[in-house]
Coordinates of C-alpha atoms in Angstrom, one line a residue:
X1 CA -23.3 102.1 83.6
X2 CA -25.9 101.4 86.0
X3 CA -24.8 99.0 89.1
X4 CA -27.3 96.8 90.8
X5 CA -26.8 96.8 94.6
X6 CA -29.3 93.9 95.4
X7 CA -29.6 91.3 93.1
X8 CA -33.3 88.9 93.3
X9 CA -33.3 85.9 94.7
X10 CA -34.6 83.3 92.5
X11 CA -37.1 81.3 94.6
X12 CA -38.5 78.0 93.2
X13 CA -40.6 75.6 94.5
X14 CA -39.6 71.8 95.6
X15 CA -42.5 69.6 96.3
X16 CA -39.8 66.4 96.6
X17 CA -36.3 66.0 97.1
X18 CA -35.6 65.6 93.9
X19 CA -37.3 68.9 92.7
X20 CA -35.1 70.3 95.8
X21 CA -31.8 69.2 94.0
X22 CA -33.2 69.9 90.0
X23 CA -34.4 73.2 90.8
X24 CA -31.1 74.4 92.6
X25 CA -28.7 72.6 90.0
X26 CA -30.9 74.5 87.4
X27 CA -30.2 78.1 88.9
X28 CA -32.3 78.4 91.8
X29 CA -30.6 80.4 95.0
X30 CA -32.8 79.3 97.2
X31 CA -35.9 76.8 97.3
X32 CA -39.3 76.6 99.5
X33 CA -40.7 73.1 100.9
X34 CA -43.4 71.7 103.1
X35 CA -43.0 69.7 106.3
X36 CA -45.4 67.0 107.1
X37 CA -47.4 69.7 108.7
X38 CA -48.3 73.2 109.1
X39 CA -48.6 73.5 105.2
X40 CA -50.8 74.2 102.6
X41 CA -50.1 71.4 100.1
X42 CA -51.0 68.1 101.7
X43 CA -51.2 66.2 98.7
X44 CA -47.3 67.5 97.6
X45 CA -44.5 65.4 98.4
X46 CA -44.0 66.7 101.8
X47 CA -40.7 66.4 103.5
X48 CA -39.5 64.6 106.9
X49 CA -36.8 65.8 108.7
X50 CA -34.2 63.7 107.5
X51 CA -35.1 64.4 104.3
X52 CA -34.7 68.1 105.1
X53 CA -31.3 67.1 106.5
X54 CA -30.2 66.2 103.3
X55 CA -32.0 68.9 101.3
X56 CA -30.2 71.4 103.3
X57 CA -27.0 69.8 103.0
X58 CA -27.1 69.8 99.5
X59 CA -28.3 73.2 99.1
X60 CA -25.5 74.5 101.2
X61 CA -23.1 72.3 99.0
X62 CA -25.0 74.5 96.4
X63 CA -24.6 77.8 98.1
X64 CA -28.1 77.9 98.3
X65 CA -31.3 78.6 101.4
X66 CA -34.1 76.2 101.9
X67 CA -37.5 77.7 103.4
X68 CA -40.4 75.9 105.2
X69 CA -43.9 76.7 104.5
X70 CA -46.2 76.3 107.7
X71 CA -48.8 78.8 106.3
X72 CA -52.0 76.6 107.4
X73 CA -54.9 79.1 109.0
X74 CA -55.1 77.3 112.6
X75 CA -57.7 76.1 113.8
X76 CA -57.9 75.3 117.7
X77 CA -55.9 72.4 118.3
X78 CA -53.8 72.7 115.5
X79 CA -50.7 74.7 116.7
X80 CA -50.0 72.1 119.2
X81 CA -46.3 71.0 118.7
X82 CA -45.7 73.9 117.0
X83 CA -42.5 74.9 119.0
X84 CA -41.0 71.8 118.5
X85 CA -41.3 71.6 115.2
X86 CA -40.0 75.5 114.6
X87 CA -36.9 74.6 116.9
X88 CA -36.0 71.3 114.4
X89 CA -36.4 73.4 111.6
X90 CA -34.0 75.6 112.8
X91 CA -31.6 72.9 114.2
X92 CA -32.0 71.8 111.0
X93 CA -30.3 74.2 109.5
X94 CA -33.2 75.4 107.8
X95 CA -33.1 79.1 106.1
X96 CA -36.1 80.6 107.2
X97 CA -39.9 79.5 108.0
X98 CA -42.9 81.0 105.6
X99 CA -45.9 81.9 108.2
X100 CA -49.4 83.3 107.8
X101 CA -51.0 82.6 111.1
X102 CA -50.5 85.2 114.1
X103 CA -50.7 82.5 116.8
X104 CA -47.8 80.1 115.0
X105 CA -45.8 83.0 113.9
X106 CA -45.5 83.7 118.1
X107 CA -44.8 80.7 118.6
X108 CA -42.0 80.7 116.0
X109 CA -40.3 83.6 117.1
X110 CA -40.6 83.0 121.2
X111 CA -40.0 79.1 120.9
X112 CA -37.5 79.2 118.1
X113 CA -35.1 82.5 118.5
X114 CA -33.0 81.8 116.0
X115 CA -34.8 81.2 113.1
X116 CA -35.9 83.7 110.5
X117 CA -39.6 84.2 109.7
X118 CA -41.0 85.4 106.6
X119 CA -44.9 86.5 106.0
X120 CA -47.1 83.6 103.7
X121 CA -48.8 85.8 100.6
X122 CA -51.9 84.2 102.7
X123 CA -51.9 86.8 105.0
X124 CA -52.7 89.4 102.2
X125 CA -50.0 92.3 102.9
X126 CA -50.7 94.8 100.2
X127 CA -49.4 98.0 101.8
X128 CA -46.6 99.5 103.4
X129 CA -47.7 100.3 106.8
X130 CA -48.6 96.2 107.3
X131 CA -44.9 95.5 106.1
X132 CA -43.7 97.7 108.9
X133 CA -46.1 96.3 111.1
X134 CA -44.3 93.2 110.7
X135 CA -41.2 93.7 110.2
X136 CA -41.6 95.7 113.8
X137 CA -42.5 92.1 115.1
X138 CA -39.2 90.7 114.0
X139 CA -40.0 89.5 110.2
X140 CA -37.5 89.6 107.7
X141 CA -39.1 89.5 105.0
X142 CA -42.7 89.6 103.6
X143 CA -44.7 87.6 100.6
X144 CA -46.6 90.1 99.2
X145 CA -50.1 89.2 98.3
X146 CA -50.4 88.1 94.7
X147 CA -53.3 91.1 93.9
X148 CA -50.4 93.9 94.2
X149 CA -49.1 96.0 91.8
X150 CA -45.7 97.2 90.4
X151 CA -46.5 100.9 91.1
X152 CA -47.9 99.9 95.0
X153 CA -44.5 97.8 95.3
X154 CA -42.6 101.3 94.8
X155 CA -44.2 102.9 96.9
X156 CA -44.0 99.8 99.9
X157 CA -39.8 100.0 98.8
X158 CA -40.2 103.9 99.4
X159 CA -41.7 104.2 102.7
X160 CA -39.9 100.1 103.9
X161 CA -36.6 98.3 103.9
X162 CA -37.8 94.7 105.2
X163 CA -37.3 92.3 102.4
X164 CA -40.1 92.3 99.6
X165 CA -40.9 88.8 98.2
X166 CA -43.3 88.7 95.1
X167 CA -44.7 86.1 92.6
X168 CA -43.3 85.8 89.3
X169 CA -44.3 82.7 88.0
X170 CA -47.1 80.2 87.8
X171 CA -50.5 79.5 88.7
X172 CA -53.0 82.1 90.4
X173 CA -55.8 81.6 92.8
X174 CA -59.1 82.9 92.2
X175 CA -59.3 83.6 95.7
X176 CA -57.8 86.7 97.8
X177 CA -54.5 85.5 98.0
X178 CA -55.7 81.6 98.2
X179 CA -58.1 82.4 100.7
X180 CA -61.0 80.5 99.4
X181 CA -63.8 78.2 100.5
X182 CA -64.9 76.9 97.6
X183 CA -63.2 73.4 98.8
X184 CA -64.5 73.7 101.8
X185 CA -67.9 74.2 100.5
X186 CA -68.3 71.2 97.8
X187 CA -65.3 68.8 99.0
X188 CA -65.2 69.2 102.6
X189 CA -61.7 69.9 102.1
X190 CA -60.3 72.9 104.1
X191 CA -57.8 74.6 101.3
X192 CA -56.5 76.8 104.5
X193 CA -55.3 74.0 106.4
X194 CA -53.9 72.3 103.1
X195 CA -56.6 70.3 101.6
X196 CA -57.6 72.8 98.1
X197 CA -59.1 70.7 95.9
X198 CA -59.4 73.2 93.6
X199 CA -62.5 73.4 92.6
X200 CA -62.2 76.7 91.1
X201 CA -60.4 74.6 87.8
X202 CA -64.1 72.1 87.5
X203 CA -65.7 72.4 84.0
X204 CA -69.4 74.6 85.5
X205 CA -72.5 74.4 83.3
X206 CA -74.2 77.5 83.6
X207 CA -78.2 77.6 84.5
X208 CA -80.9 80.0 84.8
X209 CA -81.3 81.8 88.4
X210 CA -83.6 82.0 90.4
X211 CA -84.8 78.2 89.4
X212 CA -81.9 76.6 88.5
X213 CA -84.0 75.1 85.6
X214 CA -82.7 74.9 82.1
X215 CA -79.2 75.3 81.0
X216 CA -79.0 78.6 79.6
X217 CA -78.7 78.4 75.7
X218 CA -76.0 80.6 75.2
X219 CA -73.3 78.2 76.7
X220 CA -71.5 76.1 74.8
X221 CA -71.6 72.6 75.6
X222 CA -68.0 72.0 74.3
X223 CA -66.5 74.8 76.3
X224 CA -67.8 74.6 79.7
X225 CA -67.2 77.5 82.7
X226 CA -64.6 77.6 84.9
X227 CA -63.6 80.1 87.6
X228 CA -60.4 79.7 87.2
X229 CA -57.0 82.3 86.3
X230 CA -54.5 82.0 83.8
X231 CA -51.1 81.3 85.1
X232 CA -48.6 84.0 85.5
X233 CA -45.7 85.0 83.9
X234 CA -43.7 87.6 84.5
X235 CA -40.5 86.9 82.4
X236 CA -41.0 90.2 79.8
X237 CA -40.9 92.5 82.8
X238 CA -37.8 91.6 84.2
X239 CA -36.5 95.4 85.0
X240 CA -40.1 96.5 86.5
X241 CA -39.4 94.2 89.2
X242 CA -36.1 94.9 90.1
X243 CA -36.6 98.4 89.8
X244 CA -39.8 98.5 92.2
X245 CA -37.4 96.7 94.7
X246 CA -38.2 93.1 94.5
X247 CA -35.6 91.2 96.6
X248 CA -37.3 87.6 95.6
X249 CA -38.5 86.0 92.7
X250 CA -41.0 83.8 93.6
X251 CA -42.2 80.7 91.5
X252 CA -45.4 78.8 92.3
X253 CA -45.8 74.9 91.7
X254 CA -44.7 72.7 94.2
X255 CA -46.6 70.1 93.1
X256 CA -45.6 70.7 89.2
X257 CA -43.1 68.0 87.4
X258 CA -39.4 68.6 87.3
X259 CA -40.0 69.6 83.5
X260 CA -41.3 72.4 85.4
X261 CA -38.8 73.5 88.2
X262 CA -35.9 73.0 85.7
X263 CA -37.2 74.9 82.8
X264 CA -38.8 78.0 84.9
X265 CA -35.8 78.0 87.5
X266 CA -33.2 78.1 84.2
X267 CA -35.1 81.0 82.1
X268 CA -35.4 83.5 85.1
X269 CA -32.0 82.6 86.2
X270 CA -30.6 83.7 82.8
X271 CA -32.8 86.2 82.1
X272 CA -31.8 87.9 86.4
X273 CA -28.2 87.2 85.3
X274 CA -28.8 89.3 81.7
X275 CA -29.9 92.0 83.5
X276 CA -28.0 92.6 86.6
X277 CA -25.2 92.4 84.8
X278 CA -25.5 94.9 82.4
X279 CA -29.4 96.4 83.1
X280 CA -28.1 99.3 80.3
X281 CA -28.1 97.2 77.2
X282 CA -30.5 94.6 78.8
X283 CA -33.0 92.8 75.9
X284 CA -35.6 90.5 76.7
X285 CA -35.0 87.3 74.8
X286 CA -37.4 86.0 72.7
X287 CA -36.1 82.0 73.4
X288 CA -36.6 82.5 77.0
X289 CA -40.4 83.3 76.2
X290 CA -40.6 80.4 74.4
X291 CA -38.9 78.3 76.6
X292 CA -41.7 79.1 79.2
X293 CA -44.4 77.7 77.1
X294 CA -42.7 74.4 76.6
X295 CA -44.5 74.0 79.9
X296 CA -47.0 76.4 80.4
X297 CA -50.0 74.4 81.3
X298 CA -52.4 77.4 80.9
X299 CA -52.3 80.8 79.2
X300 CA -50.0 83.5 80.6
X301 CA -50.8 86.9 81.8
X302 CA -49.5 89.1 83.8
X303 CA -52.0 89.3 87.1
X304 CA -52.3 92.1 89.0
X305 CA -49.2 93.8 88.2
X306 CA -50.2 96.2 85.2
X307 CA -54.2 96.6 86.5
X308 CA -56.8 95.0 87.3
X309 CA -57.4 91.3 85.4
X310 CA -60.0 90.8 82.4
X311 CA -61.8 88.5 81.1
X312 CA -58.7 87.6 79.3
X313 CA -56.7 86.8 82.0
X314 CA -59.8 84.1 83.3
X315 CA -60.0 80.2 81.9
X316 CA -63.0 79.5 79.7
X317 CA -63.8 79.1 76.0
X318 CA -61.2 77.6 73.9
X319 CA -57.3 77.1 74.6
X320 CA -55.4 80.2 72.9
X321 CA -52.6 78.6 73.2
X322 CA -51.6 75.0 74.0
X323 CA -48.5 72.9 75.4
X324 CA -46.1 72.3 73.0
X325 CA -43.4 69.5 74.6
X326 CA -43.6 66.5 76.4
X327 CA -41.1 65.4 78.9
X328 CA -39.7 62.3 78.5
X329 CA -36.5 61.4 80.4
X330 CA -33.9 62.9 82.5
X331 CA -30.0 61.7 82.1
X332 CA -28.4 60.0 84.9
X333 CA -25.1 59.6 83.7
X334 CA -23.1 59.6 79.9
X335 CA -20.3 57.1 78.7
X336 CA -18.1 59.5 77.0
X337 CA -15.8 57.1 75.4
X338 CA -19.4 55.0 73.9
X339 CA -21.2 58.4 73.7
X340 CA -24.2 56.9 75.1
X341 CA -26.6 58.4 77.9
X342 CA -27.9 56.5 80.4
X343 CA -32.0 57.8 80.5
X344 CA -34.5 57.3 83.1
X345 CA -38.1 57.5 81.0
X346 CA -40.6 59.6 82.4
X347 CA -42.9 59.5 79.2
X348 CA -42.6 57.1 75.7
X349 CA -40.2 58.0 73.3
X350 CA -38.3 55.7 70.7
X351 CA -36.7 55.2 67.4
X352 CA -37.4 58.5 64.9
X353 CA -38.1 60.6 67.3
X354 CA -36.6 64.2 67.4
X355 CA -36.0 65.0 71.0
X356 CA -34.3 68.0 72.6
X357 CA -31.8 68.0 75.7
X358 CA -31.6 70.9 78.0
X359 CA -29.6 71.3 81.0
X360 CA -28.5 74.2 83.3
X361 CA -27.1 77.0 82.3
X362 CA -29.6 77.3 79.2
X363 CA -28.1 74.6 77.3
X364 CA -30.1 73.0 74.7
X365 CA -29.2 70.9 71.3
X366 CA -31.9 68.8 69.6
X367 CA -31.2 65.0 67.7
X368 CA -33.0 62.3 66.6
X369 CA -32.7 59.2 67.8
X370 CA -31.3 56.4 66.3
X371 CA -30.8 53.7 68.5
X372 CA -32.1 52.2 71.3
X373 CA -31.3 49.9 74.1
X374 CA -32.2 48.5 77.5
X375 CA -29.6 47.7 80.0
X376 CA -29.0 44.1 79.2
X377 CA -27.9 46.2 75.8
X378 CA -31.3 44.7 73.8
X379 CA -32.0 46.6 71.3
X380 CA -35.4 48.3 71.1
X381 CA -37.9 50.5 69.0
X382 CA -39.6 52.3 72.1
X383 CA -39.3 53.2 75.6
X384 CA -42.1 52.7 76.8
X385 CA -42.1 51.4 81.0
X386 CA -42.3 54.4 82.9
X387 CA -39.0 55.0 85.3
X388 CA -37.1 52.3 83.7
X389 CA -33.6 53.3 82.0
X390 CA -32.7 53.1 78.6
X391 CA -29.4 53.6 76.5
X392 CA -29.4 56.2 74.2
X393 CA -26.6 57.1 71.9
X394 CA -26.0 61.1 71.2
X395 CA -24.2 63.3 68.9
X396 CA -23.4 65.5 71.6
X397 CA -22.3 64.9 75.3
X398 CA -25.1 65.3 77.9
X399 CA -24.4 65.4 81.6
X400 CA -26.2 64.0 84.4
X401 CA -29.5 65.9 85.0
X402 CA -29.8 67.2 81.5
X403 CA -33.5 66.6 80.6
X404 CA -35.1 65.2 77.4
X405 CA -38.8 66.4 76.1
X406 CA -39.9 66.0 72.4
X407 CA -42.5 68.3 70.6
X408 CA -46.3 67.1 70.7
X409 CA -47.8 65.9 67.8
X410 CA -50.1 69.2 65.9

């Protein structure tokens, strides 16, 4: 029976501190945030540093690593503080730091000794003699740009030992590892110094060149162009990536719901576990799949891994495949003895309506529900108030953090 020595990391993203504590209750061993600057996501729920505080405290708690993306491009003027900032981090207590720029991964490693730094997929490392380059200047690890494939990460694990970090999961940019200006272009909106508006996701109406005159006939009005990619997914190849030598699993979304970090972070967690425990007899599970696409946003493909994408792999024409759940509460506490949750609503639900609870560890059980009440205890047909919490009685005891989604009307 085959033994595997170094078992993936499962990396998920946390754009709040919430998403911080869902994703690592829902498997995750270690999770990646933004500060309130040096990032690429501006618009994500950023963190302070006492919010870091806690987020580390809890991860540790957790056995988990929290990491710090500061992967902006720099412009002049905008490393100033720089040092400062790298040496809280690390006061902090924070695992490592996620860098693209030369001049603030310097800074990091003269002004903050002490704290790890690993290479941002923005800087595009797609071969083996740039991961020695930097792990020679005192990286520990590398992103690996998201245009890579599994037989190229081989031969990187062949010919380097610094710690590979690769992109399972989640949406793809249509530029060379994000490096676009597109935003920059038609929202004055720098997306490498955090501001993407991602304009590569507009609906495009396609016109004749050289004049720009008539629409072209052949596009369909009902399906306008985009220049956008499917999302990733990467959960059917499991064993390729652990047997190329991927040391983390890395899933995009930081901005995404915690419908999202929850789901994602418990499918690969079960499906890593399956396999490093017995990689022999492993067998890709067809509910894990499906799980995925309770909320997949986008079609799936696999990127760059197997080849070079198609026109398959782009956004345009009509959805193959749509969402299929709605999430619509999360449990903050049950009354074992009444056998009533206590539900925060995130979306409407009520009276008739078949919902499913899921919570770590792949648990999942559906039920209808019966009743409903505020918590004055007035009884009531929907829940409709965003946020607000709700009695629910169950069939089957929940636990705090279970989540609640219910199917989407075809």
């Amino acid at each position: 029976m085959r033994t595997i020595i170094n078992k993936p990391e499962v990396l998920a993203p946390a754009g709040t501190l919430e998403k911080l504590k869902v994703a690592i209750n829902y498997g995750a061993d270690a999770v990646y945030i933004g500060g309130d600057a040096y990032g690429l996501r501006t618009r994500a729920g950023n963190f302070s540093f006492d919010q870091m505080r806690e987020g580390v405290a809890f991860a540790k708690a957790h056995n988990a690593k929290v990491y710090v993306a500061a992967n902006i491009v720099a412009h002049e003027g905008d490393v100033q503080g720089a040092g400062k900032f790298f040496r809280t981090l690390r006061d902090i207590g924070i695992s490592a730091v996620i860098v693209s720029d030369p001049s603030l991964i310097e800074i990091a490693i003269t002004e903050a000794p002490g704290l790890p730094v690993h290479l941002s997929t923005q800087a595009s490392a797609t071969n083996y003699e740039t991961l020695n380059f930097w792990q020679n200047e005192g990286l520990e690890r590398v992103v690996l740009a998201r245009e890579v494939g599994i037989e190229e990460i081989k031969e990187m694990r062949r010919h380097t030992n610094v710690q590979i970090e690769a992109f399972i999961h989640g949406a793809m940019c249509i530029g060379y590892s994000g490096r676009c200006v597109l935003s920059n272009h038609m929202s004055m909106r720098d997306a490498n110094r955090g501001g993407c508006a991602q304009n590569c996701r507009w609906k495009y109406d396609l016109f004749e060149m050289p004049t720009m005159g008539e629409k072209q006939t052949e596009t369909d009005p009902k399906t306008p162009f985009t220049m956008s990619a499917v999302d990733m997914a990467m959960i059917e190849h499991i064993p390729d990536l652990v047997e190329a030598g991927v040391n983390s699993f890395k899933i995009e979304g930081r901005m995404k719901s915690i419908h999202y970090v929850s789901t994602v972070a418990n499918v690969y967690r079960r499906a890593v576990d399956s396999y490093c425990a017995d990689p022999d007899h492993y067998v890709l599970n067809q509910d894990w799949v499906d799980e995925l696409w309770k909320v997949a946003q986008r079609e799936m493909s696999t990127g760059f891994y197997y080849g070079t994408p198609t026109q398959d792999d782009e956004l345009f024409g009509k959805r193959r495949k749509r969402p299929q759940y709605t999430f619509v509460g999360q449990v903050l506490d049950y009354d074992a003895k009444r056998q009533v949750a206590m539900v925060q609503q995130r979306n409407n639900f009520g009276v008739g309506d078949k919902v499913e609870f899921y919570g770590p560890h792949f648990t999942h059980h559906e039920e209808v529900i019966q009743q409903l009440w505020d918590k004055d205890n007035d009884i009531l047909r929907r829940a409709p108030d965003a946020m607000m919490v709700y009695q629910v009685p169950v069939d089957i005891p929940v636990k705090a953090g279970d989540m609640l989604r219910k199917e989407r009307a075809k």
